[in-house]
Short mmCIF file of C-alpha atoms and ligand atoms in Angstrom, two decimals:
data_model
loop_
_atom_site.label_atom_id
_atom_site.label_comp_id
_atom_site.label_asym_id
_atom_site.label_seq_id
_atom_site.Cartn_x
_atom_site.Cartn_y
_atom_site.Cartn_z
CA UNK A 1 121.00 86.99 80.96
CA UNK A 2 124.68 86.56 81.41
CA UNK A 3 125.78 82.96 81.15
CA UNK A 4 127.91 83.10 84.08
CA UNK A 5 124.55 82.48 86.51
CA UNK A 6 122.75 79.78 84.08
CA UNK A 7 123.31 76.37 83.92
CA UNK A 8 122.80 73.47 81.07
CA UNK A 9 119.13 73.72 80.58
CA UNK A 10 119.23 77.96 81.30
CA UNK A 11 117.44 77.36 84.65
CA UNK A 12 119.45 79.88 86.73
CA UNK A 13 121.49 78.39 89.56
CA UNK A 14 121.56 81.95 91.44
CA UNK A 15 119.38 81.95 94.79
CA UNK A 16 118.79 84.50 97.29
CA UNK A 17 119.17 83.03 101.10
CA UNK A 18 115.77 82.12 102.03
CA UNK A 19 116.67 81.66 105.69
CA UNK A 20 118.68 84.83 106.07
CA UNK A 21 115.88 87.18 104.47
CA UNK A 22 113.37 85.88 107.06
CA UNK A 23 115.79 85.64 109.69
CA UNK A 24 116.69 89.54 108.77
CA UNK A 25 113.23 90.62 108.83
CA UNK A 26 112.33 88.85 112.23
CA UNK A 27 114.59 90.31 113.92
CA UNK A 28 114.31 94.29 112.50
CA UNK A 29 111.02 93.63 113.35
CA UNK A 30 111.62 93.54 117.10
CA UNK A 31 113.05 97.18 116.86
CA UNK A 32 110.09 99.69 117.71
CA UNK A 33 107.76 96.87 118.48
CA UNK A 34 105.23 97.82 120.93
CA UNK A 35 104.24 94.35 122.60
CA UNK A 36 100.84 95.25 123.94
CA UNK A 37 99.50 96.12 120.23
CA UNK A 38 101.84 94.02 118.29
CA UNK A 39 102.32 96.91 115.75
CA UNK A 40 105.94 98.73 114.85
CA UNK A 41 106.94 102.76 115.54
CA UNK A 42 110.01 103.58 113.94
CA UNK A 43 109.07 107.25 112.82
CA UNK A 44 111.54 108.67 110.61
CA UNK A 45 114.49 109.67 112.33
CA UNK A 46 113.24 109.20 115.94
CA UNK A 47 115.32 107.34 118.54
CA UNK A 48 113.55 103.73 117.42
CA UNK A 49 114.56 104.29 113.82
CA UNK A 50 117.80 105.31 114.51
CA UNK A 51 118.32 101.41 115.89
CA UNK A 52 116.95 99.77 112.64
CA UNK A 53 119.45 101.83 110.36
CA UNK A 54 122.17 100.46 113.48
CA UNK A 55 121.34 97.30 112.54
CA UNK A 56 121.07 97.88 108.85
CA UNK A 57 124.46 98.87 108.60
CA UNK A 58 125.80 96.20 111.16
CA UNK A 59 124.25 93.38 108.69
CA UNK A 60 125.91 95.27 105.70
CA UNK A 61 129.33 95.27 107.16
CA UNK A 62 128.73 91.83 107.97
CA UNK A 63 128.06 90.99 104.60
CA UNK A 64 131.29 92.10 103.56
CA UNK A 65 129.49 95.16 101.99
CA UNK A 66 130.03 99.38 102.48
CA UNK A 67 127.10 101.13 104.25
CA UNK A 68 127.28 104.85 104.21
CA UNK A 69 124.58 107.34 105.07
CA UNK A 70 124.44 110.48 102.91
CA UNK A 71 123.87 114.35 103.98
CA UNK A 72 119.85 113.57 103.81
CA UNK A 73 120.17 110.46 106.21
CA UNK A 74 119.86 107.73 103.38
CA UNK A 75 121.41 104.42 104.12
CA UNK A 76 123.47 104.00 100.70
CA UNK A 77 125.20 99.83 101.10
CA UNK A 78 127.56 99.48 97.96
CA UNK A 79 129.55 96.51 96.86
CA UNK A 80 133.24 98.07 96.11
CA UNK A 81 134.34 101.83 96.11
CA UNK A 82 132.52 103.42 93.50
CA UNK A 83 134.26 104.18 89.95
CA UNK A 84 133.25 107.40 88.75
CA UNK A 85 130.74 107.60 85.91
CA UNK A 86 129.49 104.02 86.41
CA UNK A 87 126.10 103.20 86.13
CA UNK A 88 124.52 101.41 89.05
CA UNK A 89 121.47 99.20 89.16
CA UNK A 90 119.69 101.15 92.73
CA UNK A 91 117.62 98.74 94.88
CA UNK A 92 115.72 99.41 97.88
CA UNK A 93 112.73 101.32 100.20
CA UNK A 94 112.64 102.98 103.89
CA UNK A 95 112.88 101.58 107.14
CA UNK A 96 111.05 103.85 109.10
CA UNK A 97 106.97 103.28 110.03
CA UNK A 98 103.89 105.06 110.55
CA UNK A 99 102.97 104.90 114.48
CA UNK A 100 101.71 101.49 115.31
CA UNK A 101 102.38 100.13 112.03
CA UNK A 102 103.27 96.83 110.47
CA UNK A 103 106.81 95.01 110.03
CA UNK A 104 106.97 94.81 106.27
CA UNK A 105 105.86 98.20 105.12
CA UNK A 106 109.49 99.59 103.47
CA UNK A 107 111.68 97.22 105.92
CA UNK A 108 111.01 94.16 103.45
CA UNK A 109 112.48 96.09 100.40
CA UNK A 110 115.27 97.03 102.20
CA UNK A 111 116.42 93.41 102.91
CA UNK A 112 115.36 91.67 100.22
CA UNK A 113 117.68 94.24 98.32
CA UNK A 114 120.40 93.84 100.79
CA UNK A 115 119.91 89.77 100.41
CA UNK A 116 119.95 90.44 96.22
CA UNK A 117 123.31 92.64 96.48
CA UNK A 118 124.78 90.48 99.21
CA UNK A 119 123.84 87.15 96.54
CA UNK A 120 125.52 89.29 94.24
CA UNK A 121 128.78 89.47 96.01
CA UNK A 122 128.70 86.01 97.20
CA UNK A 123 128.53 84.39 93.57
CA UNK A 124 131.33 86.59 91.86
CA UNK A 125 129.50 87.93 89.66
CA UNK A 126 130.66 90.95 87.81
CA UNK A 127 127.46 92.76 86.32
CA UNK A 128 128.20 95.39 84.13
CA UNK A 129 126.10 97.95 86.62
CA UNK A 130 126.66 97.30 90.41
CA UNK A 131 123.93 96.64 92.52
CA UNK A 132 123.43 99.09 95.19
CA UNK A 133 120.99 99.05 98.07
CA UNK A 134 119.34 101.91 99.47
CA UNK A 135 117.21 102.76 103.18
CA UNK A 136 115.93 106.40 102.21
CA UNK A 137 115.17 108.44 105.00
CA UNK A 138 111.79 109.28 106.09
CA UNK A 139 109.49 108.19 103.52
CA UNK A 140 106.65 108.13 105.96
CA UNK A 141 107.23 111.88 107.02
CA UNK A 142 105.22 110.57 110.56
CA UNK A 143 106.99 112.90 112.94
CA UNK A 144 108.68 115.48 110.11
CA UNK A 145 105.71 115.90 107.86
CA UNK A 146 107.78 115.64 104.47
CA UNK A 147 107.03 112.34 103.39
CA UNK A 148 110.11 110.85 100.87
CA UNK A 149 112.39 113.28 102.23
CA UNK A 150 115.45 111.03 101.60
CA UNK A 151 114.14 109.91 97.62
CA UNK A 152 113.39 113.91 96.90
CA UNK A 153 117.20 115.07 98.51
CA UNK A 154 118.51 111.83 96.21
CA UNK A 155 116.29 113.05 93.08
CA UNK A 156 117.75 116.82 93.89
CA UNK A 157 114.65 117.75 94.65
CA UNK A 158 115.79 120.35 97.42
CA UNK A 159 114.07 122.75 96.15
CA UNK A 160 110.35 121.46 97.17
CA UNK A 161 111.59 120.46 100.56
CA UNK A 162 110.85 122.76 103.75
CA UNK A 163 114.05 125.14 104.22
CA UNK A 164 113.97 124.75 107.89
CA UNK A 165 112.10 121.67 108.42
CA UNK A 166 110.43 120.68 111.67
CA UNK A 167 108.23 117.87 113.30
CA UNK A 168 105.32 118.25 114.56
CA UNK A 169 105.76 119.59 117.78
CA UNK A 170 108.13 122.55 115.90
CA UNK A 171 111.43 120.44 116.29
CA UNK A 172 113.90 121.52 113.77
CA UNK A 173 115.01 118.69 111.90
CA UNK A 174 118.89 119.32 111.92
CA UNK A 175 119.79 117.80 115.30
CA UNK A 176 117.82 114.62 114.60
CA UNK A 177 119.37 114.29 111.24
CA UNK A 178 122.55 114.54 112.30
CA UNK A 179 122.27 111.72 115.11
CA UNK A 180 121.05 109.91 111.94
CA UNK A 181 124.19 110.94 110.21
CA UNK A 182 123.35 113.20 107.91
CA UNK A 183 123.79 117.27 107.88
CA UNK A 184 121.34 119.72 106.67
CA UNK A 185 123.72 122.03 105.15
CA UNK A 186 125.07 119.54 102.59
CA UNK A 187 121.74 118.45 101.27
CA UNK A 188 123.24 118.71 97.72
CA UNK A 189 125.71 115.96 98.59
CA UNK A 190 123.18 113.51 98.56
CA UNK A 191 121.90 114.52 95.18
CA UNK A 192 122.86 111.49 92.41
CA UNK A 193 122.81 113.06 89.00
CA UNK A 194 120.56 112.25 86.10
CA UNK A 195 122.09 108.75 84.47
CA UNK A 196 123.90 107.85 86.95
CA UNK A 197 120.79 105.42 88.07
CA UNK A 198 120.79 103.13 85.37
CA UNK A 199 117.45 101.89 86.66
CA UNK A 200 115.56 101.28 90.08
CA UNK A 201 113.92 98.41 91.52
CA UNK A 202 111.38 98.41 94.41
CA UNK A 203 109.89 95.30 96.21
CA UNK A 204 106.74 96.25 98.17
CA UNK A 205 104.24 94.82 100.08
CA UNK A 206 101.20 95.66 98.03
CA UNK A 207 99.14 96.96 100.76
CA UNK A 208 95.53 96.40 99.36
CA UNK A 209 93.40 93.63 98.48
CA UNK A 210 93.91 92.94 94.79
CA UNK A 211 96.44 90.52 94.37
CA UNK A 212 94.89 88.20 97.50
CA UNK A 213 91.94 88.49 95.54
CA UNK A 214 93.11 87.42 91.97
CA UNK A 215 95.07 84.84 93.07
CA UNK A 216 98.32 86.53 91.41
CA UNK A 217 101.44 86.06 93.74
CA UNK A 218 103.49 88.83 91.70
CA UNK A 219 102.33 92.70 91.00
CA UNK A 220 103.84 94.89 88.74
CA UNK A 221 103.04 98.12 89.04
CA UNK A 222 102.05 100.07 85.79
CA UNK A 223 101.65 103.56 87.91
CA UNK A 224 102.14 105.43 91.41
CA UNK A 225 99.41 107.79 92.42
CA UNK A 226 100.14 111.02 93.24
CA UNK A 227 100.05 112.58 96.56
CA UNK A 228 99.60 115.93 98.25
CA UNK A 229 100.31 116.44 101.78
CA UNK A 230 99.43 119.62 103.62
CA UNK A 231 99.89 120.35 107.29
CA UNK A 232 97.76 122.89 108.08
CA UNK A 233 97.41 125.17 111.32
CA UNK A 234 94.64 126.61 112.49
CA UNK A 235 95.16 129.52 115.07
CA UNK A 236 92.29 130.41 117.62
CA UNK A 237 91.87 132.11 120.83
CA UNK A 238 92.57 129.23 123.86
CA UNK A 239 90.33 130.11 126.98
CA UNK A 240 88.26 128.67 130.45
CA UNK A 241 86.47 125.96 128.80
CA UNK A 242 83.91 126.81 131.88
CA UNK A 243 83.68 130.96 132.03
CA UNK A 244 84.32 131.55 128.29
CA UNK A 245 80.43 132.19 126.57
CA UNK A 246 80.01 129.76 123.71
CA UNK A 247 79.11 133.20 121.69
CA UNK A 248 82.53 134.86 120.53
CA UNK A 249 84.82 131.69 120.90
CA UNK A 250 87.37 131.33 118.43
CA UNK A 251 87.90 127.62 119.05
CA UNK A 252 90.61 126.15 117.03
CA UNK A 253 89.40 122.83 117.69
CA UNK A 254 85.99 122.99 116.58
CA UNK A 255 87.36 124.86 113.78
CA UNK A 256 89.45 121.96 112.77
CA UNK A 257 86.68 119.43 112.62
CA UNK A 258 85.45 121.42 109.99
CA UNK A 259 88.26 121.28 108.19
CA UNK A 260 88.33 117.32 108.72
CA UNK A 261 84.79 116.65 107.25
CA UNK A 262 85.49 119.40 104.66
CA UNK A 263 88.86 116.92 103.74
CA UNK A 264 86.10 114.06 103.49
CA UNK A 265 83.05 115.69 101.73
CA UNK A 266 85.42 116.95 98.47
CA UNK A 267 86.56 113.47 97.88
CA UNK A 268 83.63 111.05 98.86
CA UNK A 269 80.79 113.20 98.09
CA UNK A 270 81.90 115.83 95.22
CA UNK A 271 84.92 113.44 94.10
CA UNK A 272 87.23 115.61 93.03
CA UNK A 273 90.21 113.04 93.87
CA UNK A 274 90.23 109.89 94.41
CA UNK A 275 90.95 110.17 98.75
CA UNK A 276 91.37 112.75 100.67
CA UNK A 277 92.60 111.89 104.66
CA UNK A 278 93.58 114.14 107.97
CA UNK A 279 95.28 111.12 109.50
CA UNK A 280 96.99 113.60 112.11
CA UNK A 281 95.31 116.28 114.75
CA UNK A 282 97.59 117.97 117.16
CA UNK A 283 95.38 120.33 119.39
CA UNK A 284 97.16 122.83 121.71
CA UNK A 285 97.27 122.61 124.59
CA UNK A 286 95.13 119.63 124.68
CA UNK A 287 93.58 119.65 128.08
CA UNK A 288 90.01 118.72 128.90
CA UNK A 289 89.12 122.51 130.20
CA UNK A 290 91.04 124.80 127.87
CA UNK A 291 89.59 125.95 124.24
CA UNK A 292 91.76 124.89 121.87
CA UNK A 293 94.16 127.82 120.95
CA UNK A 294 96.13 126.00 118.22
CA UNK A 295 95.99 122.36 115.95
CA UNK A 296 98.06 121.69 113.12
CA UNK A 297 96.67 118.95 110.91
CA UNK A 298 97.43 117.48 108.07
CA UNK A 299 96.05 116.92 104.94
CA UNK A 300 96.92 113.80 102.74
CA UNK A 301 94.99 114.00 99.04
CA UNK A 302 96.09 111.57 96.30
CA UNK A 303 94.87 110.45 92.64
CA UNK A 304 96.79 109.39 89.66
CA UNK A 305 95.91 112.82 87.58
CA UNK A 306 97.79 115.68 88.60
CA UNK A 307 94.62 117.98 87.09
CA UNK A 308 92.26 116.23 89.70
CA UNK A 309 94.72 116.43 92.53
CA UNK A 310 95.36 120.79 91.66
CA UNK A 311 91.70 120.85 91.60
CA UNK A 312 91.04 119.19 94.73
CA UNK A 313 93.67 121.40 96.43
CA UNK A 314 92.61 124.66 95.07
CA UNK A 315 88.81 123.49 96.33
CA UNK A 316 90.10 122.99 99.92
CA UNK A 317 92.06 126.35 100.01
CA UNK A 318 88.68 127.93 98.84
CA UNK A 319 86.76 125.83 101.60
CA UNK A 320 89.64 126.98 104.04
CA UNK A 321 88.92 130.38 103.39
CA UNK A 322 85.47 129.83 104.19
CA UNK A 323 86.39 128.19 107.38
CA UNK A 324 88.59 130.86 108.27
CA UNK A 325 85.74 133.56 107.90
CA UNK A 326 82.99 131.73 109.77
CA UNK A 327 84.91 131.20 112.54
CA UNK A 328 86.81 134.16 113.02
CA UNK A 329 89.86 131.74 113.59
CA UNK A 330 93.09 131.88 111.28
CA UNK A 331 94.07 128.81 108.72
CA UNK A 332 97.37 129.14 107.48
CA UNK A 333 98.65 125.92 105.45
CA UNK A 334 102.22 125.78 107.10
CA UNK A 335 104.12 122.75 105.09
CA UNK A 336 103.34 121.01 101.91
CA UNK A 337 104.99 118.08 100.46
CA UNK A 338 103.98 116.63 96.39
CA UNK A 339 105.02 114.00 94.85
CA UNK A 340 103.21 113.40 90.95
CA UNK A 341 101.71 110.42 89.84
CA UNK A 342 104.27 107.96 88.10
CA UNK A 343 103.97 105.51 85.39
CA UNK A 344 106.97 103.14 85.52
CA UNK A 345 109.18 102.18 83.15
CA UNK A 346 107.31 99.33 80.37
CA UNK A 347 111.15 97.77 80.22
CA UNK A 348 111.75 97.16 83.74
CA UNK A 349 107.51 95.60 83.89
CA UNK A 350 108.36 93.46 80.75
CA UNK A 351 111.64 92.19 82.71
CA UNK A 352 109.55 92.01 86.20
CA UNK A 353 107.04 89.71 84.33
CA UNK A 354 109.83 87.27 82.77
CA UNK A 355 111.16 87.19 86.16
CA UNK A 356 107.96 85.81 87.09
CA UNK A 357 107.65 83.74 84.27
CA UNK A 358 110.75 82.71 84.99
CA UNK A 359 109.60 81.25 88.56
CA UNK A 360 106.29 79.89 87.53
CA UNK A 361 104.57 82.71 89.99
CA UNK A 362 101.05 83.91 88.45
CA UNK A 363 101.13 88.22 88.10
CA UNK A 364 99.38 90.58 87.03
CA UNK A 365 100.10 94.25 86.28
CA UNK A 366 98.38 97.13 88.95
CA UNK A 367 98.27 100.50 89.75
CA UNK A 368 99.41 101.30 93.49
CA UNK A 369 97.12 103.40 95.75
CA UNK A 370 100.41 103.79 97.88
CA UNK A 371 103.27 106.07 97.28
CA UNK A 372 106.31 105.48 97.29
CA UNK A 373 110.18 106.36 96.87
CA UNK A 374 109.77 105.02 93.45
CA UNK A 375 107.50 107.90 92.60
CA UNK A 376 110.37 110.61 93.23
CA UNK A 377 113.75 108.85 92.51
CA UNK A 378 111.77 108.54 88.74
CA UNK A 379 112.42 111.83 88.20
CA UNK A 380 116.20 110.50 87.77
CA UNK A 381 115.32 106.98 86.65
CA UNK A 382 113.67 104.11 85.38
CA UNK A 383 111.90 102.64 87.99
CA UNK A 384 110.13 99.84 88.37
CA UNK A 385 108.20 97.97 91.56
CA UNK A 386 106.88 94.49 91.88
CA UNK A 387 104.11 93.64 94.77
CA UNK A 388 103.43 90.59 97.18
CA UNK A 389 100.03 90.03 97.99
CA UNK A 390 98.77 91.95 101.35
CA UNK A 391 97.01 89.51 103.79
CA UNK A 392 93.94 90.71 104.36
CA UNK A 393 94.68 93.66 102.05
CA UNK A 394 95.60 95.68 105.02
CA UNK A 395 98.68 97.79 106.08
CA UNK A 396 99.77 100.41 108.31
CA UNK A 397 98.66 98.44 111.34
CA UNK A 398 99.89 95.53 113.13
CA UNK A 399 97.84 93.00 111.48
CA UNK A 400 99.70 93.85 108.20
CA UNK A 401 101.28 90.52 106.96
CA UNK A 402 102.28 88.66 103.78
CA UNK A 403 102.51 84.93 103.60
CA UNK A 404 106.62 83.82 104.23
CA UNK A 405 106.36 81.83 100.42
CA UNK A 406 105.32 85.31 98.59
CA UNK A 407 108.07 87.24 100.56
CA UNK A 408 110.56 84.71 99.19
CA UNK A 409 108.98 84.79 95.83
CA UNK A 410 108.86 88.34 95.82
CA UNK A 411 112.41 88.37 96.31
CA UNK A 412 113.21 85.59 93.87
CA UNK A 413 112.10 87.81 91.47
CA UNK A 414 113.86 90.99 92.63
CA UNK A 415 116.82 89.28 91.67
CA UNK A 416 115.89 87.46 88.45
CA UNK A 417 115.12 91.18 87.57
CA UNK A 418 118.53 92.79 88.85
CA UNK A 419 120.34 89.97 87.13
CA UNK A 420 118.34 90.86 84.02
CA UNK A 421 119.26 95.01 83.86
CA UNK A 422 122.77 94.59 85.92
CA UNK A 423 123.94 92.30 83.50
CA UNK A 424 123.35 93.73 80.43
CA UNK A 425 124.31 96.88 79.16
CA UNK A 426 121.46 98.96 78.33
CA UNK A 427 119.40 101.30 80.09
CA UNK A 428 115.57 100.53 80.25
CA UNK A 429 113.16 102.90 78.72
CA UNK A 430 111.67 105.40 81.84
CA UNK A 431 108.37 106.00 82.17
CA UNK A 432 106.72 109.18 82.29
CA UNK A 433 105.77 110.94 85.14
CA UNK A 434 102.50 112.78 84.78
CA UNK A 435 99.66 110.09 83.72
CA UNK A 436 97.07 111.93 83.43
CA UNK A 437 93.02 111.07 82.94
O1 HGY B 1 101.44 106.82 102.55
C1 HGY B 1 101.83 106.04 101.69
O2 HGY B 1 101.20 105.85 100.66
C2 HGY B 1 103.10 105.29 101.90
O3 HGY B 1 102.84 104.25 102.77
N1 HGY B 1 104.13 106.15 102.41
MN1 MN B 2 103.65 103.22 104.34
MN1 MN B 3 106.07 101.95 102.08
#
């Protein structure tokens, strides 16, 4: 570590703002706060999440610092005009939410890398890679199914995103993304190109019981599952829920709770990957006396081998098939979004840990059940992530909470971390991004 942040007895004298992170994520948690259920909507580009990447921005520029959004809709908050060809050290996570979700999910990775770039600034430090922090758009994908839209445009992934992508109602994406600031045209603008990341940190709520359970305050995640998402839509024949026979319905609703307890019996009964979930159902035209004519669903499958996930695809496609003949409706899988399973980079979890060390804070190293951006901006990367324990091990809903000491230590060691790669110049070893069995 650079000498210019340690003092006599190399304790560092660097400190994030304890009272401005939690201050910071009080108040973006009031944006998309729904105050009969307590939880948080800010889907991905919607008119709610719009307002968080206002405020965002407004607490960037206050900070002295340069906000910009990119072509995909990615918040991008630098420290000084970019010199070509330098390296930067890339911080950060998503704003947006799942519906009725909690405050921390994404939002607290976002500040506490805003507070570790802003800490930067304020000390005078000159790393040898600048610290930038990044909102990427639409990591949930909870209105536009294509979850990690923003990571996979920054990753120049284009190619595996939807050409003409839409919610789920069949709004096209372009006019929300360009009230977000972005344009669809210029995806490629957004692309950063191989080595120009010289590493990326995520902070992360952990979002499962393990760490509550162990007693560790610090995760550091070995691996990010992989993750299939399919929205699928099922096309029947809608009719007079009272005149219409039960004999020669094609009922796309009934036909869809097949495909939901298909979803379920390949991963909890035959296990072929490790969950399978239809977290979404959108009948049409959803009225108590019409048969269902349409109902896009969607299909979320995840394990940490990319053989078990193919295989657990290629058995629901089969089992869709099936479906599809029995019921004389028709199944056509209409988006799909995949993301590989991850292994982060051993460098960046051997300078998490000393971080750690470094604070006294018990940790231990996990695999995360969650994806996230991490996952995709790997493909361009080293990447590393470091958890704070869950309460509860729950997330995605409003209860989801972590104790106000572990989000501070959490962020502590965010920055003993950044300090540790930004100030020294050499680029951690990546991981590799297909662990399988
Ligand atoms: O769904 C996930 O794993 C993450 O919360 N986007
Ligand atoms: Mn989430
Ligand atoms: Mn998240």
């Amino acid at each position: 570590m650079s000498d210019q942040v340690l003092e006599r007895d190399g304790q560092l004298t660097l400190d994030i703002d304890p009272d401005r992170l939690l201050r910071r994520i009080t108040e973006l948690a009031r944006i998309g706060a729904d105050q009969a259920t307590g939880g948080i909507t800010r889907e991905g580009f919607s008119a709610a999440d719009r307002q968080a990447r206002t405020y965002l921005m407004q607490q960037a520029r206050a900070a002295g610092l340069l906000p910009s959004v990119d072509a995909a809709g990615n918040i991008v908050i630098r420290t000084a005009a970019a010199e070509s060809g330098d390296q930067v050290l890339m911080m950060g996570s998503h704003l947006d939410t799942v519906v009725n979700g909690g405050r921390l999910d994404g939002a607290y990775g976002v500040l506490a890398a805003l507070e570790v770039v802003q800490t930067f600034t304020e000390s005078g430090l000159k790393p040898v890679h600048e610290p930038v922090a990044v909102a990427f758009a639409n990591e949930e994908g909870a209105l536009f199914p294509q979850p990690f839209w923003g990571s996979m445009a920054i990753a120049g992934r284009l190619a595996s995103l939807p050409k003409d992508p839409r919610d789920h109602h069949g709004r096209p994406l372009s006019e929300a993304l360009r009230q977000a600031g972005g344009d669809l045209d210029a995806l490629g603008s957004a692309c950063w190109p191989p080595g120009s990341i010289t590493a990326y940190l995520e902070l992360h709520i952990e979002q499962g019981p393990v760490l509550e359970r162990s007693g560790s305050r610090i995760g550091v995640v070995e691996a990010i599952t992989g993750r299939t998402v399919l929205t699928v839509e099922v096309r029947g024949t809608a009719g007079h829920s009272g005149t219409s026979p039960m004999e020669g319905r094609h009922d796309a609703m009934t036909t869809a709770a097949r495909i939901v307890l298909a979803a379920e019996h390949l991963a909890r009964d035959r296990r072929l990957c490790r969950v399978m979930t239809v977290g979404r159902v959108d009948p049409y035209p959803n009225t108590p006396n019409t048969i269902a004519g349409t109902v896009r669903l969607t299909v979320d499958l995840r394990d940490t081998s990319v053989w078990r996930m193919a295989g657990a695809e290629e058995a629901l496609r089969r089992m869709l098939q099936t479906i599809e003949a029995a019921t004389g409706t028709e199944i056509e899988v209409v988006a799909e979004t995949r993301s590989d399973p991850v292994s982060t980079s051993p460098g960046l979890c051997a300078a998490i840990e000393a971080g750690a060390d470094g604070l006294g804070l018990p940790h231990e190293r996990l695999p995360s059940g969650a994806g996230h951006d991490a996952q995709v901006v790997a493909d361009i990367a080293p990447v590393g992530m470091i958890f704070v324990p869950s309460l509860g091990g729950i997330s995605h809903v409003p209860q989801e909470d972590t104790a106000p000491e572990d989000l501070l230590a959490g962020a502590r060691v965010l920055l003993r971390t950044a300090l540790r790669v930004a100030c020294t110049d050499h680029t951690p070893p990546a991981g590799h991004s297909r662990p399988v069995d």
